[in-house]
Coordinates of C-alpha atoms in Angstrom, one line a residue:
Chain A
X728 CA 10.5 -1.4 -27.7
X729 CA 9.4 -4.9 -26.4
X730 CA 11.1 -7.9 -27.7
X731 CA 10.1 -11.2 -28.5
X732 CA 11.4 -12.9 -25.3
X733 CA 10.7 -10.0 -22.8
X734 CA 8.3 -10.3 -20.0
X735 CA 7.3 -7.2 -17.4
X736 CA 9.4 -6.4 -14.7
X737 CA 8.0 -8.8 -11.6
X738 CA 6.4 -11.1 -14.0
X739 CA 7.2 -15.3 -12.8
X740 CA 8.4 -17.5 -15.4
X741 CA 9.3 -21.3 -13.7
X742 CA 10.7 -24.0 -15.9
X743 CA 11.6 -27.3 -15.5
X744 CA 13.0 -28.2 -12.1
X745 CA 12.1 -25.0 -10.4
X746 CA 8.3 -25.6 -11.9
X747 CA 8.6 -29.4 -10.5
X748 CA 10.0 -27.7 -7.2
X749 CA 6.8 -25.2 -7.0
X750 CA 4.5 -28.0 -7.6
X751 CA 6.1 -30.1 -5.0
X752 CA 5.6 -27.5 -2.2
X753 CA 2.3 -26.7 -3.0
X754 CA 1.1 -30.2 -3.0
X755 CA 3.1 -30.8 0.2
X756 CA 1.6 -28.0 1.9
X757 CA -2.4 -28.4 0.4
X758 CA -1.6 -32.4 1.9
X759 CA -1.4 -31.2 5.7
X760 CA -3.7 -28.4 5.0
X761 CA -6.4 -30.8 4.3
X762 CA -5.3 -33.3 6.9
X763 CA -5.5 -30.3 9.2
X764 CA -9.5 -29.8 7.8
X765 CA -8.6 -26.9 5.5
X766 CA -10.8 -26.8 2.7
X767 CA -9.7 -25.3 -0.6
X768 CA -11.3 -22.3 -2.1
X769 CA -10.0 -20.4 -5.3
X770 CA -11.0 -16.6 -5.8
X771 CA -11.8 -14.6 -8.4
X772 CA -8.5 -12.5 -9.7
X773 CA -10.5 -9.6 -10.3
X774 CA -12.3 -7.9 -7.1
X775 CA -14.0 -4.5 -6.5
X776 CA -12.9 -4.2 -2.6
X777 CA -8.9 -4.5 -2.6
X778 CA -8.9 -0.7 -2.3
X779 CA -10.6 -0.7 1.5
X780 CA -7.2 -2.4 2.7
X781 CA -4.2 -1.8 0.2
X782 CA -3.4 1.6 -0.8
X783 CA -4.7 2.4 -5.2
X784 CA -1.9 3.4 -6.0
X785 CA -0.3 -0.2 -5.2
X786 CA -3.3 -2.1 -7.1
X787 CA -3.4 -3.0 -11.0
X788 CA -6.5 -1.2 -11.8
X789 CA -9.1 -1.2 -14.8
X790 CA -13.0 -0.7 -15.2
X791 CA -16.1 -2.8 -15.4
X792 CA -18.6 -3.0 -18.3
X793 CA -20.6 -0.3 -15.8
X794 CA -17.2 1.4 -15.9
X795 CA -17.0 0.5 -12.2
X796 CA -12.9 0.0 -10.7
X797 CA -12.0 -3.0 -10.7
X798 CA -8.6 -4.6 -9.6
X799 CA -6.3 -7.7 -9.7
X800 CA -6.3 -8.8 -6.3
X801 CA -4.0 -7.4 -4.2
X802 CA -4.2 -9.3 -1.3
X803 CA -6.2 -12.8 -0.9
X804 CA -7.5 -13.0 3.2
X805 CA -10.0 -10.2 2.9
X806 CA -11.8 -11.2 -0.2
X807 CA -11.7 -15.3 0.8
X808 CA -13.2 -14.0 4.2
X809 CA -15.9 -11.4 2.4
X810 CA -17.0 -13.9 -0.1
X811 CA -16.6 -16.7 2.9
X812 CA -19.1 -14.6 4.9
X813 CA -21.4 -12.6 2.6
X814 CA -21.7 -14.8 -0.8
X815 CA -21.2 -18.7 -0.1
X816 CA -23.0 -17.7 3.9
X817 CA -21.3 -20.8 5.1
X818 CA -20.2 -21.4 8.7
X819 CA -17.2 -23.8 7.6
X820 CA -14.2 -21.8 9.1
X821 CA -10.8 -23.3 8.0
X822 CA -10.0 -22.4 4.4
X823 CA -6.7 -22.6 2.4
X824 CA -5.4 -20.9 -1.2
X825 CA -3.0 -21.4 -3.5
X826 CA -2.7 -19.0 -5.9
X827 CA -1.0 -15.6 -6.8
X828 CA -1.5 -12.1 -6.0
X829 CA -0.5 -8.9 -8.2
X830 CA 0.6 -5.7 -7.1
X831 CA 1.2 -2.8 -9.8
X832 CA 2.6 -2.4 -12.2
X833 CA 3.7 -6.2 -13.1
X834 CA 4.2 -7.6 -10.3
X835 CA 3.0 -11.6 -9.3
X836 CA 3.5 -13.2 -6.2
X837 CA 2.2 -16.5 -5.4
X838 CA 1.1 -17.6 -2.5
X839 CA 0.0 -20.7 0.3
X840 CA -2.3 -19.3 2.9
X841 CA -4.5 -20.5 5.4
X842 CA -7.6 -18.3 6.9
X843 CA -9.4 -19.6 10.2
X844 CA -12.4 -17.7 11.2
X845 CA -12.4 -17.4 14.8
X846 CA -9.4 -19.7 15.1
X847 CA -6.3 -19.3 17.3
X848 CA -3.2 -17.6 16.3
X849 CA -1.2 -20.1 18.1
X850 CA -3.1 -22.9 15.8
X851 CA -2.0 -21.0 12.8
X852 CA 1.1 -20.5 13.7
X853 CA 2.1 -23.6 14.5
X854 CA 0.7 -24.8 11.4
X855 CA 2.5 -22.6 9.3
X856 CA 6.0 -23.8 11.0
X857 CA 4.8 -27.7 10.6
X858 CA 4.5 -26.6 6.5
X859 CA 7.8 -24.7 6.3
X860 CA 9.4 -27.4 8.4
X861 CA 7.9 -30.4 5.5
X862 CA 9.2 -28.6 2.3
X863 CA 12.2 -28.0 4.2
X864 CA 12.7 -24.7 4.7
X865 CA 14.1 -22.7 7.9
X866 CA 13.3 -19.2 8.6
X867 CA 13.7 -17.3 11.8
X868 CA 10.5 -16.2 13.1
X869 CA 10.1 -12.6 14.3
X870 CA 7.4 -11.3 16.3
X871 CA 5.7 -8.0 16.3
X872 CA 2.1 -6.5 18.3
X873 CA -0.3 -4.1 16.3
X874 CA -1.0 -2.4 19.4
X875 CA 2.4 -1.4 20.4
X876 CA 2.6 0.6 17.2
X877 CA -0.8 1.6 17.2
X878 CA -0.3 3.5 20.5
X879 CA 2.8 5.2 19.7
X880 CA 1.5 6.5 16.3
X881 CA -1.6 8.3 17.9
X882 CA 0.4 9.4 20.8
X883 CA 2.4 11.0 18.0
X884 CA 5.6 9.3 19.7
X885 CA 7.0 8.1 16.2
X886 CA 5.8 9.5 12.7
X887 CA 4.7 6.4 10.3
X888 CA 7.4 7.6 8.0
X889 CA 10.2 7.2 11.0
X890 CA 9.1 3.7 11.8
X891 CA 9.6 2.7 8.1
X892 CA 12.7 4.2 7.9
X893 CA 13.7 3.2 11.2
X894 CA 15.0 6.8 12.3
X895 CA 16.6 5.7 15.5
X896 CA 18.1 9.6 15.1
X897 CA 14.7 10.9 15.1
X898 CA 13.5 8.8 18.5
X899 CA 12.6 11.9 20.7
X900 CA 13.0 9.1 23.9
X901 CA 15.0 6.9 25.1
X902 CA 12.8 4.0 25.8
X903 CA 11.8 4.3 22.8
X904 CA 15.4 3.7 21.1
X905 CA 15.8 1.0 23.6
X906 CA 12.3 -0.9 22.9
X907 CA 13.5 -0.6 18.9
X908 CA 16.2 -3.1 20.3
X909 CA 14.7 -5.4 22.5
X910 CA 14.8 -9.1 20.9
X911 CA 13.9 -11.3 23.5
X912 CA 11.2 -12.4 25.5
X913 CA 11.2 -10.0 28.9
X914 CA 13.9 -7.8 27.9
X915 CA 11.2 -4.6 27.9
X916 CA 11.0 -4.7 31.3
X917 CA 14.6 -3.1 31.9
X918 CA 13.2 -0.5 30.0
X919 CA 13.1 2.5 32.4
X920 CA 10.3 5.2 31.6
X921 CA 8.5 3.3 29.2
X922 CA 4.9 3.9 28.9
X923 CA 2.6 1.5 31.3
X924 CA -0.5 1.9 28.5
X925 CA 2.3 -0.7 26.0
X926 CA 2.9 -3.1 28.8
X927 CA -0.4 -5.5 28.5
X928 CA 0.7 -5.8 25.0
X929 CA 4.0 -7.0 25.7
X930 CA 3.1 -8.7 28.0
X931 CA 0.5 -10.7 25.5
X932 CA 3.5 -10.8 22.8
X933 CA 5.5 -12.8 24.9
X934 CA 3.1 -15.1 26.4
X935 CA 2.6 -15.9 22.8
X936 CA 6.2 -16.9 22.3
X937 CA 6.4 -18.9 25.2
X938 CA 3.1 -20.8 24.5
X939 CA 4.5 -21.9 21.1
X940 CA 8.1 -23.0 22.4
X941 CA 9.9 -20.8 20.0
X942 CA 13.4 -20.6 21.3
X943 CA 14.9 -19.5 18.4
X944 CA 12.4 -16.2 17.3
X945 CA 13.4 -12.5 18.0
X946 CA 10.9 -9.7 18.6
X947 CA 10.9 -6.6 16.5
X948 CA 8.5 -4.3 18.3
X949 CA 8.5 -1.5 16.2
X950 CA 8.0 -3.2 13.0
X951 CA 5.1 -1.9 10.7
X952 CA 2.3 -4.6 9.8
X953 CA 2.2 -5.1 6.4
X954 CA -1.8 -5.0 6.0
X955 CA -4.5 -2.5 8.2
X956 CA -6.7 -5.7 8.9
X957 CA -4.0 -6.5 11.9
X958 CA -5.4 -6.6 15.2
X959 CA -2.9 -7.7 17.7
X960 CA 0.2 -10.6 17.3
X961 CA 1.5 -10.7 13.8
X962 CA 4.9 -12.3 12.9
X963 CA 7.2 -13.1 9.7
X964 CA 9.5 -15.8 9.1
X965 CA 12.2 -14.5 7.4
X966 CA 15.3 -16.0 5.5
X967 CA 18.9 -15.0 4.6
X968 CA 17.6 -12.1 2.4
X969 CA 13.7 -12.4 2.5
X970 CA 10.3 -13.1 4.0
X971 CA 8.8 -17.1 3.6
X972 CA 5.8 -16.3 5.5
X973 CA 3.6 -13.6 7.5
X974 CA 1.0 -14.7 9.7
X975 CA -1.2 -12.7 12.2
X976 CA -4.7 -12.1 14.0
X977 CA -7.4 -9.4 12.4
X978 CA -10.4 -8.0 11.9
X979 CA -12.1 -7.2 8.9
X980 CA -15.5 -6.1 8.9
X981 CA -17.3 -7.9 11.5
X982 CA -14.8 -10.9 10.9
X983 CA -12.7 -12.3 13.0
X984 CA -10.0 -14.5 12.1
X985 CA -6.4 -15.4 12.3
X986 CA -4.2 -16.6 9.0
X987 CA -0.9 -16.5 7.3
X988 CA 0.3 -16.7 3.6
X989 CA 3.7 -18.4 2.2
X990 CA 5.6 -16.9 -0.2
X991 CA 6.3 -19.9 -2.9
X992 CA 8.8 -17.3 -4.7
X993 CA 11.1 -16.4 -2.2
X994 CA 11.3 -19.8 -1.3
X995 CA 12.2 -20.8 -4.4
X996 CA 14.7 -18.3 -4.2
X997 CA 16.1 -19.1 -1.0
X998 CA 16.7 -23.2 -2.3
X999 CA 17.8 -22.1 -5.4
X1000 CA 20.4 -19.5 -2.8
X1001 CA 21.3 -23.0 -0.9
X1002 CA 22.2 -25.1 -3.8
X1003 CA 24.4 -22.2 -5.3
X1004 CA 26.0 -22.3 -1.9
X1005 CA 26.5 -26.0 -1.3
X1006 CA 28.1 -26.5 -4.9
X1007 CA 30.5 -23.8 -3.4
X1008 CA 31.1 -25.5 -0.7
X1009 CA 31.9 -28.9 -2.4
X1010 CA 34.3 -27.2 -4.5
Chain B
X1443 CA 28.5 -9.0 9.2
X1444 CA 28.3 -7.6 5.7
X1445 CA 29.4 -3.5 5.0
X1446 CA 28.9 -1.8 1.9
X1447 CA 31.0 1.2 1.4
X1448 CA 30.9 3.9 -1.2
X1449 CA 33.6 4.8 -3.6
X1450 CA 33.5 8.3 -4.7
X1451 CA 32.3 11.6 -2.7
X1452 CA 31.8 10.5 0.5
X1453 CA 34.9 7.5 0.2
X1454 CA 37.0 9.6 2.1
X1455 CA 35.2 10.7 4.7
X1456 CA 33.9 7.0 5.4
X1457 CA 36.8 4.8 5.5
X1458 CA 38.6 7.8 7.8
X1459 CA 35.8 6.7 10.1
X1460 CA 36.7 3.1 9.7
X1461 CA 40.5 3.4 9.8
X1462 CA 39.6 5.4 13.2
X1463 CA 37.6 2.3 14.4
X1464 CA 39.8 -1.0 13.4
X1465 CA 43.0 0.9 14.4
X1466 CA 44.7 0.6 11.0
X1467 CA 44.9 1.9 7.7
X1468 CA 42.0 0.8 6.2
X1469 CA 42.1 0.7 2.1
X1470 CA 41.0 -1.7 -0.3
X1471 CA 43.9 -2.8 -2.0
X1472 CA 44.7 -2.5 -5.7
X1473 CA 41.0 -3.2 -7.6
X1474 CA 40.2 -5.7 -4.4
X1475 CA 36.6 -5.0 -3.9
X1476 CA 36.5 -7.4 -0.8
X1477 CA 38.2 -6.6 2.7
X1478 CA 37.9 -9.1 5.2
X1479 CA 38.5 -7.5 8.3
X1480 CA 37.6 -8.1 12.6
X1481 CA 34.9 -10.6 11.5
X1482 CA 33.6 -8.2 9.1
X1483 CA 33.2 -8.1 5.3
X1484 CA 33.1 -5.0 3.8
X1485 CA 32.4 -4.7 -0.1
X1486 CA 33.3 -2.0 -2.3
X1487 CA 31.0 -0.4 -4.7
X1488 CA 29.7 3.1 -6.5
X1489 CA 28.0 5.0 -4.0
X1490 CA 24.5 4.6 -6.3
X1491 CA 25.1 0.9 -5.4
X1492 CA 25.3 1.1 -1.7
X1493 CA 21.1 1.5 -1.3
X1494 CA 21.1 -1.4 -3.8
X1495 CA 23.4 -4.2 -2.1
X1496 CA 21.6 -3.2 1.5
X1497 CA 18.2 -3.5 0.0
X1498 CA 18.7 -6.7 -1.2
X1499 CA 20.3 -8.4 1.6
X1500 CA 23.5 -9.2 -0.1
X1501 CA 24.8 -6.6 2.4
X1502 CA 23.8 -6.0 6.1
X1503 CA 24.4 -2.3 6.2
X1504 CA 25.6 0.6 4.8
X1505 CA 27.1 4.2 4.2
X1506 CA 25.4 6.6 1.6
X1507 CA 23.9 9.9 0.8
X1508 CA 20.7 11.0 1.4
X1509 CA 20.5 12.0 -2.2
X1510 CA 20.7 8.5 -3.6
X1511 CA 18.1 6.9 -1.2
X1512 CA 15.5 9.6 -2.1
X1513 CA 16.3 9.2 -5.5
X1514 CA 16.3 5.1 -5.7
X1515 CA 13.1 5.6 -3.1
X1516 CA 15.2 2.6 -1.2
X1517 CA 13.3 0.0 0.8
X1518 CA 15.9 0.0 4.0
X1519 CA 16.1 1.6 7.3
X1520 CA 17.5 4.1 7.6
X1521 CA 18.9 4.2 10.9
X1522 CA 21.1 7.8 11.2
X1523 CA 22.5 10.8 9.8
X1524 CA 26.2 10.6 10.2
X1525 CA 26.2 14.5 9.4
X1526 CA 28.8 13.5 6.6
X1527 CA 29.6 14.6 3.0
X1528 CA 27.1 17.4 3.1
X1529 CA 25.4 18.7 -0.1
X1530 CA 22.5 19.6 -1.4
X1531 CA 20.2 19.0 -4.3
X1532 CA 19.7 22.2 -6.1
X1533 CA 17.9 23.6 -9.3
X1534 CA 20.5 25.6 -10.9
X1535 CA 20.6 27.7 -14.3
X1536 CA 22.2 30.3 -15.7
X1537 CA 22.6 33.5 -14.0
X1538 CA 19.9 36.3 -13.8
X1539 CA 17.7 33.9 -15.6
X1540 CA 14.6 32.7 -13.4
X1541 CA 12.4 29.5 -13.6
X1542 CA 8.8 30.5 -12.9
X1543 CA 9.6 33.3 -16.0
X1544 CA 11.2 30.4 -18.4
X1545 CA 8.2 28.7 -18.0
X1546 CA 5.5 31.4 -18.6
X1547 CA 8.0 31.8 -21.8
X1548 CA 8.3 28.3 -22.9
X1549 CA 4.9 26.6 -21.4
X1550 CA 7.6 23.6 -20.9
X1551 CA 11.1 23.3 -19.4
X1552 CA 13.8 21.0 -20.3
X1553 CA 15.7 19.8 -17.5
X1554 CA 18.9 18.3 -17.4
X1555 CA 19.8 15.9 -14.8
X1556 CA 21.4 12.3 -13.0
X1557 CA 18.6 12.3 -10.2
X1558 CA 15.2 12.4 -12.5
X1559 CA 13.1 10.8 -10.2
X1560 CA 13.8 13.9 -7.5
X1561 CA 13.8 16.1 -10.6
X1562 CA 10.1 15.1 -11.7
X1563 CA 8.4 15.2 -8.5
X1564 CA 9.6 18.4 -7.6
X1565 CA 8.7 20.0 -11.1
X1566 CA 5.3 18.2 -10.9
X1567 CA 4.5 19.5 -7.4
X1568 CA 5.2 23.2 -8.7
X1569 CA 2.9 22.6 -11.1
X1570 CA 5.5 22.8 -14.3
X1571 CA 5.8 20.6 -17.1
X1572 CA 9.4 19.3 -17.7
X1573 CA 10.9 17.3 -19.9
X1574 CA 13.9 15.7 -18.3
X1575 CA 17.0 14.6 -20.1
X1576 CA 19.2 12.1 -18.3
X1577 CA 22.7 13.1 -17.8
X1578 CA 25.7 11.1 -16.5
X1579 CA 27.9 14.0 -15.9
X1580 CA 28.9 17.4 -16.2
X1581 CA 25.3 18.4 -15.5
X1582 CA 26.5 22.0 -16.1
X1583 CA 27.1 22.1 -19.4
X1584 CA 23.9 21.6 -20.6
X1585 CA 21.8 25.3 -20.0
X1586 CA 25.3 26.5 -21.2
X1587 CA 24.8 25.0 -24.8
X1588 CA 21.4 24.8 -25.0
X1589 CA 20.3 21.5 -24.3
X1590 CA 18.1 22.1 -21.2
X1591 CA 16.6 25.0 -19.4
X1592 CA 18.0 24.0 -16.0
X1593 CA 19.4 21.8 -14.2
X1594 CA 19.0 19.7 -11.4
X1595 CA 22.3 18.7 -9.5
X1596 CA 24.5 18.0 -6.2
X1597 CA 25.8 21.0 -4.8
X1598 CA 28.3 20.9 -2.3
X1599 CA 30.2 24.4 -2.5
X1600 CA 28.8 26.1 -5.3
X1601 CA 31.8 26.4 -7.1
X1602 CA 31.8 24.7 -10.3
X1603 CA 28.3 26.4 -10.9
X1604 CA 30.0 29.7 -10.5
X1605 CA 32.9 29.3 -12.4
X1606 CA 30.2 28.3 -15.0
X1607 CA 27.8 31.5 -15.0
X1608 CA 25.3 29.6 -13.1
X1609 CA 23.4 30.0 -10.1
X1610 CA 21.4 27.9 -7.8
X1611 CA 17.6 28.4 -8.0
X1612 CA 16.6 26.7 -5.1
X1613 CA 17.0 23.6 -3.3
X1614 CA 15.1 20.3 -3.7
X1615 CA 17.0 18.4 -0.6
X1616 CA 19.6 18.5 2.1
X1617 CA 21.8 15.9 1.9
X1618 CA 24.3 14.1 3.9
X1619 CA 25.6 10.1 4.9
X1620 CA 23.1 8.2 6.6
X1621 CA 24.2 4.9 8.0
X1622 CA 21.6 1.9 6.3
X1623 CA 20.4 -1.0 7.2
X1624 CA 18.4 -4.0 5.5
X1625 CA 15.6 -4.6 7.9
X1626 CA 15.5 -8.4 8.2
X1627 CA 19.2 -7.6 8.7
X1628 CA 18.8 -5.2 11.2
X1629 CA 16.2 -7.1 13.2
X1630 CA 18.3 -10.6 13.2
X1631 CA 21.5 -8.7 14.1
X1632 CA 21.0 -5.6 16.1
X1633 CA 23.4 -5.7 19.0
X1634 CA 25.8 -6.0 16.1
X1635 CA 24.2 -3.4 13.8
X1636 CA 23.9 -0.5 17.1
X1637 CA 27.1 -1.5 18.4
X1638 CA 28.9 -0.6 14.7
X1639 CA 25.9 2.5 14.8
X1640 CA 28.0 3.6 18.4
X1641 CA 31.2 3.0 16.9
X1642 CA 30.7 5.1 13.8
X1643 CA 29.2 8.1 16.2
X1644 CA 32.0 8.2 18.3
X1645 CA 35.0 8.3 15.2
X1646 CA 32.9 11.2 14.0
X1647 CA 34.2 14.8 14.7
X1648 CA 33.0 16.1 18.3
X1649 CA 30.0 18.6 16.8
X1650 CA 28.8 16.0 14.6
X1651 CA 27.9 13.2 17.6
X1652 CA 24.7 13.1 19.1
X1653 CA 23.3 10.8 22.0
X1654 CA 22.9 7.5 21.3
X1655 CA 22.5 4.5 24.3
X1656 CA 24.7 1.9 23.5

C-alpha cells in the first residue's frame, strides 16, 4: 500500500534551508564554472545510449513510441559528449551540468559536473578542489590508475569480484597484498617482485600528485573505476562517510576528454553531519 | 577507529579474540552498547546489523558471517575469512521427502525462510517456482505443520533438524566470519585497519591463521 506522504526509496525531497543550501552551492559552483569559460548545457533525461557504459540492469528503463529502449539517464559525461560531438557539431570544449541522474529502481542523484574535451586532468582537478574549497567543503582526495587494474584483471592476477570485495585472503601474491596498501606517493617502489609492465603507471599516478601539490591525498591502487569510459588517472574526494566528487580522464568513442561530477546530496549530507556535530560539541 | 561487533552466534567466538588482543576481559557491560577501549570504539549490535553500520560508515570495520553479507548483498570489503563460527546455508525438509519430486507434484514450492533473498536466487536458478514465507525463527517448524514445503536455514551441526525429522537437502552456502571493512574507511585508514587484520589472525587458533605481511 502507498500512502499519501510516501515517496520511493532514493527519491530527494529538499525543503526549506536545505533547498536554500542546494541552491547556494549550485550557484556558487555554475559562478566559477563560467568564470573558468564553462558553458552550460542541459540534457535530455531520457537517452537511448546509457546502456553502452552502465550495466541494464542498473538503468530505469521503458520504450519509445517505435517501442525502442529508452532510459533515464544514468550517467551525464557520455551523452553531453555524444550530443557535444555528433548533434550540436560544435568545437567549444568546456561544458558544465547541473542536474540529476537516476539509477533503478528510484533512485536520484544530483549532480555539478564539468566535461573538457581534450583538456587536462590536472585543469579539472584543480578546478574541482577550487569549487569544493568555495561551498566549503573538505574531502580527502584519493587517487587511483585504470591501467594498474586493467593489467591485473587480464593477467587474471585478481578476479573483478575480489577487487570489489577487497579479498586480501584471496591475493595469490604478495606484492599484490602489499600494492593494496600503498598510500603514498613512491611507496610501490619497496614493493619487491612487483610486476615491471605496472610501473610506468605508477610512475604517471604520482607525477600527477606531485604536479597538483596534494599533500594531503592517499592512493588506493586497487580501487575499481566506477564507469568503463576511464582511461588512466581517476580520483574521488571522499568525506567522513561518503564520496563529494569523482573526477578522471577517458575515452568514449573517438572522444577524448577529462571531467568530474559533484555529488550535491552527500554534501548536503555531510553539512547537515557537521552541524549535528557542532551543536554536540557546544553542548 | 570504529568496531562493530556481533551479538549472538558468533559473539563468543569474537570478543575471545578481542579479550586475547587488549589483554583483558573484554564484555560490554550491563545493556552498554559502547566500549571505549585502546583508542578504539567498539559498538554492539545484532549480527544482521554489523554489514549495515560498516556499510554506512558509522563504523570502520567489522565481524560477521558470510551468510548475512550474501544475504544483505553488502556494499563493503570484505577483507578475510576469520575461519570462525562455521555454518552453512542449507535447504532442509522433512526426511525421505525430496525437492525436485515436490515440485513435479505441486508445480510450486512454498519455502519457509529468514534469508529470502539467498532463498529466491537459488530456487530461481534451479529453475523452480517458490513462494517464500518470511520467518523470524524456528524455521523448522514450518514443513512440520504444513506451512511450507521446505526450508531454507543456517546449519551449523545438524542437530535441531534431526531431532525434528528433518534432513538437509543441499547446501546453498558455506559460511563463516569475515572481517569487513567500509572502503572509504579502509582506504583512509589502512595501516590501522591491517594492523587490527594481523592482530585478529594471530588470536585465532593455530590451523585457522594463514599468511598475512604485516
Amino acid at each position: 500500500m502507498v500512502l499519501e506522504h510516501d515517496i520511493p526509496a532514493g527519491g530527494r525531497l529538499y525543503v526549506g534551508e536545505k533547498a536554500r543550501l542546494k541552491r547556494e552551492i549550485e550557484e556558487k559552483s555554475a559562478k566559477i564554472l563560467q568564470t573558468e569559460g564553462f558553458k552550460e548545457i542541459v540534457t535530455p533525461y531520457f537517452s537511448y545510449h546509457q546502456g553502452e557504459y552502465i550495466q541494464w540492469d542498473k538503468l530505469i528503463r521503458f520504450a519509445d513510441r517505435e517501442n525502442r529502449i529508452v532510459t533515464l539517464r544514468g550517467d551525464t559525461s557520455f551523452d553531453l559528449l555524444r550530443l557535444v560531438v555528433n548533434r550540436l557539431k560544435t568545437p567549444f570544449e568546456k561544458w558544465f551540468y547541473i542536474q540529476p541522474v537516476f539509477r533503478y529502481p528510484t533512485r536520484e542523484i544530483y549532480q555539478i559536473g564539468a566535461e573538457w574535451l581534450n583538456g587536462k586532468l590536472k585543469d579539472v582537478f584543480q578546478l574541482n578542489i577550487k569549487i569544493l574549497e568555495n561551498i566549503g567543503v573538505k574531502g580527502t582526495p584519493l587517487f587511483s590508475h585504470w591501467k594498474v587494474v586493467e593489467w591485473l584483471l587480464q593477467k587474471e592476477i585478481v578476479t573483478p569480484k575480489e577487487l570489489r570485495e577487497m579479498r586480501l585472503d584471496k591475493f595469490r601474491w604478495e606484492w599484490l597484498r602489499q600494492l593494496a596498501k600503498v598510500s603514498q606517493v613512491g611507496e610501490w617502489r619497496k614493493i619487491g617482485g612487483l610486476p615491471g609492465a605496472l610501473k610506468p603507471y605508477l610512475e604517471e599516478l604520482d607525477q600527477f600528485i606531485l604536479e597538483n601539490g596534494v599533500t594531503d591525498g592517499i592512493i588506493a591502487l586497487l580501487e575499481l573505476p566506477p564507469f568503463q569510459y576511464y582511461t588512466g588517472v581517476f580520483y574521488k574526494i571522499i568525506g567522513e562517510q561518503s564520496i563529494y566528487a569523482r573526477g578522471g580522464s577517458y575515452q568514449i568513442g573517438e572522444i577524448k576528454g577529462v571531467g568530474f561530477a559533484i555529488y550535491t546530496d552527500y554534501i548536503l549530507e555531510g553539512k547537515e553531519r557537521e552541524n549535528f556535530q557542532s551543536v554536540e560539541e557546544r553542548q | 577507529m570504529v568496531v562493530a561487533l556481533p551479538k549472538g552466534r558468533i559473539a563468543k567466538e569474537v570478543l575471545g579474540l578481542f579479550s586475547q588482543i587488549f589483554g583483558d576481559e573484554f564484555q560490554f557491560s550491563g545493556r552498554k552498547l559502547i566500549l571505549e577501549k585502546q583508542g578504539f570504539k567498539f559498538l554492539n549490535v545484532r549480527n544482521w546489523d554489523v554489514a549495515v553500520y560498516v556499510e554506512q560508515g558509522v563504523a570502520d570495520v567489522g565481524i560477521v558471517g558470510l551468510d548475512v553479507l550474501e544475504e544483505l548483498k553488502s556494499r563493503v570489503f570484505r577483507l578475510w575469512d576469520l575461519g570462525l563460527g562455521k555454518c552453512r546455508v542449507s535447504v532442509a525438509g522433512q526426511v525421505g521427502e525430496e525437492v525436485e519430486q515436490r515440485f513435479r507434484e505441486k508445480g510450486k514450492l512454498k519455502i519457509a525462510t529468514k534469508l529470502t533473498h539467498l532463498a529466491r536466487s537459488y530456487f530461481e536458478e534451479k529453475g523452480i517456482p517458490v513462494e517464500v514465507l518470511k520467518l523470524n525463527g524456528s524455521i523448522e517448524l514450518a514443513p512440520l505443520v504444513g506451512l511450507s514445503d521446505f526450508i531454507v536455514d543456517i546449519v551449523e551441526t545438524g542437530q535441531t533438524l534431526q531431532e525434528n525429522g528433518l534432513e538437509e537437502k543441499d547446501v546453498i552456502l558455506y559460511s563463516s566470519a569475515h572481517f569487513i571493512a567500509n572502503p572509504n574507511s579502509f582506504w583512509k585508514k589502512r595501516g590501522e585497519i591491517v594492523h587490527l587484520l594481523h592482530q585478529l589472525k594471530e588470536a585465532l587458533p593455530t590451523e585457522r591463521r594463514a599468511v598475512i605481511s604485516q
